[in-house]
Structure formats: structure tokens, C-alpha cells
Amino acid sequence: EILSILPLTERLLERGFRVLVTSGTLTSSRILARRAHPGLIHQFVPLDARRFVARFLDHWQPDLALMAESELWPNLMGELSRRGTPLVLVNGRLSERSGERWAKLPKSARTLLGTVDLCLAQSHEDAERFHALGAPRVAATGNLKFDVPPPEADPEALAEMQAQVGDRPVLLAASTHPGEDESVIETHLRLRDSLPGLLTIIVPRHPERGEAIEALAAQAELDTIRRATGYLPGDATEIYVADTIGELGIFYRLAPVVFVGGSLVRHGGQTPIEAAKLGAVVLHGPHIWNFGALYAQLDADGGALPVSDAESMAEAVYTLFADHDLYQRTAEAAWRTTEALSGAMERTLTAIEPYLAQIRLARR
């Protein structure tokens, strides 16, 4: 979420606004710390209890509040409404599952969403769900993540990895969750003979799981190295566990085929945008409701391949490495889909311009 709003934050800073960004994780605070700007302030989000929220707002006194994606804090939203501070939901996302849960509490949903002055949804489906639950003003402006540049890669670290990997086939399992690593490891075992030299890179969604993944691979008698130990993959390395923070951009640039995690287990799937933008073929499991419309579009355009288990993943990976034309067509389709869906940034800025104009007038 932080990465998706950073470009919007930068555009607001360019226009002379001071921007306070709140988040709830150390990772997000580190990301923001790397983007030092005199007008940018980071604070951890206050506990959503009225007395804490009130003290927070008393101190910062915002002119406009923007909430991103599906982060809905009832006490914070209610206090903003009581103070007359405009609240805009940007890059709003409401999955079908979340919509069904809120629909069981119609009065609460209507009260909560009634505090939102403007809801800017990622898709028409999201917009319809917000509207059905009681959001008074809704527009589908698109997903800001489509306008986010692909994750950066340290040039030296990337060159090091490229030199070590050489021309070996590489499969990347990005942002995996517990219960998926076993399937990725089994996929590697199934491909050992048919794809000699295959290197499988596993990047867990939470790096602290690195040792547990290493243990799983060791049980399968696979030569495994963890990046957190400081070692690069050797010629004999079969599984490379990239249990570090902020380096996914390196591995997206190494792997022509990427399995996007959170989709083989009932998590809802991580975003495929970054992989697609960098020219990879995207594989995903059946549990993709977090980005359902996007995955449906990618699948329809031939830019992604659904898999359900290690057997189907191994079959898809082998086919893509064996058929270069198929790989090329699929990767290009994924890139075209993400490019066609860009433009959310400008639509979002246009939608919030009346609120920004009010702030400018108040300054005079």
C-alpha cells in the first residue's frame, strides 16, 4: 500500500503541500525514510480508539485526509467527520468477500462509509460494492499500482546475481505465504530432470520465515542457500531463499517466470503488476480475490496462467521454458494489459483537485 501511494505523495509534495503519511509497519517506515523530503512526515497510525485519535488530530490538524485501499478505521473516520475534515478514499479496494461480510452489517457499513466525502475505487466492481454499502459519492479511477514504477534493483547486487546465475533457467516464487513453499519445492523436484540447472528463488512475503523455508528444502534434500546469510547461489544451488527486505526488484529482473504468492492458499493473492511490468510471465493460484478483476483481465488477455498445485505449476513452467514463442506472447500480453490499465494517478489528482484548491484558498 505504501509503495502504491508514494507517487501520489510525491506529486502532492511537488505542488507545495506538506504530507503526513501514517502506516503500521517498520518496513513501511524504512521505505519512507529512504525518500527524505522536508515536506514529508511519517508517523505510525494511532490506535483506533477515540481518545488516541483525537489527540493525534489535535496535534497534526490535517486539512484533508486520504485513506488508501481497504484501510478503514472507524474511530479515525468518525472523528474526521465530526471535525469537518474532508476524507477521500483513494485506490479503494473492496473484495467480493469483504463486501459480503459488510453486507451483513448494513447499518454499520452505511454509517462508516457515510463519513467518506469521496470514494475513488480501483475498479468498477469495487465502486459498485462501495456504492451498495452506502458510500455517497463513488468513482472508478483505476489502480494507482499500475502507475508505480517497477521496484528498483541495486545495480551492483543485480550484476552480482546475474553473473552467478548465468544462463540457468530461473523460477521465482514471489511473496509466498505459509503453505505455498511446499508446493514450490515440489515443483522444483518435478522439474529437476526436465530442466537441468533450474534455480528456484523463493521470496517469502515475511522474511523471518527464511529459516523455516530452508528447513523444508533441506527435508527434500535440495541444495539450499539463504540470502540473509550473505551468500550468493553457487553452481549446485537449487533453492535460493531471498529472505531480505526491499530486494524483490532484483529477482523480478532475473526470472522470466514468476509465481505470485498468496494465491495457492486462501489469502487472496499478491499483486502481479510488478512482475508483468518487468516482462515476466505470471503464474497464480485460484485464490486471487484481492486483485480479482486484474487477474481476470490478465487471464483473458493471455498474460497469466492459472495453476492449482505443484503438478500444474511444474507443467506450466516446463511448457514456458520449452516453448519460447509461447513465453514471448504471454509476457508481452501481460505487459500490454498493465500498460492499458495505467492512468489512475492523473484521474485521482483530477478528482481531489477541488479539495486541494480549498486548501490553497485557505492559505491566502
mmCIF file of C-alpha atoms in Angstrom, residues 194-195 256 281 315-331:
data_model
loop_
_atom_site.group_PDB
_atom_site.id
_atom_site.type_symbol
_atom_site.label_atom_id
_atom_site.label_comp_id
_atom_site.label_asym_id
_atom_site.label_seq_id
_atom_site.Cartn_x
_atom_site.Cartn_y
_atom_site.Cartn_z
ATOM 1 C CA SER A 194 13.484 -31.979 -17.482
ATOM 2 C CA LEU A 195 15.039 -28.543 -16.770
ATOM 3 C CA PRO A 256 11.369 -14.992 -16.817
ATOM 4 C CA VAL A 281 5.129 -14.498 -17.292
ATOM 5 C CA GLU A 315 3.692 -28.369 -16.255
ATOM 6 C CA ALA A 316 3.256 -24.622 -16.881
ATOM 7 C CA VAL A 317 6.883 -23.801 -16.044
ATOM 8 C CA TYR A 318 8.232 -26.555 -18.284
ATOM 9 C CA THR A 319 5.998 -25.516 -21.202
ATOM 10 C CA LEU A 320 7.087 -21.872 -20.941
ATOM 11 C CA PHE A 321 10.789 -22.712 -20.900
ATOM 12 C CA ALA A 322 10.386 -25.255 -23.709
ATOM 13 C CA ASP A 323 8.294 -23.018 -25.998
ATOM 14 C CA HIS A 324 9.996 -19.640 -26.366
ATOM 15 C CA ASP A 325 7.302 -18.271 -28.684
ATOM 16 C CA LEU A 326 4.590 -19.066 -26.125
ATOM 17 C CA TYR A 327 6.650 -17.444 -23.390
ATOM 18 C CA GLN A 328 7.180 -14.313 -25.510
ATOM 19 C CA ARG A 329 3.493 -13.997 -26.396
ATOM 20 C CA THR A 330 2.391 -14.441 -22.793
ATOM 21 C CA ALA A 331 4.924 -11.968 -21.373
#
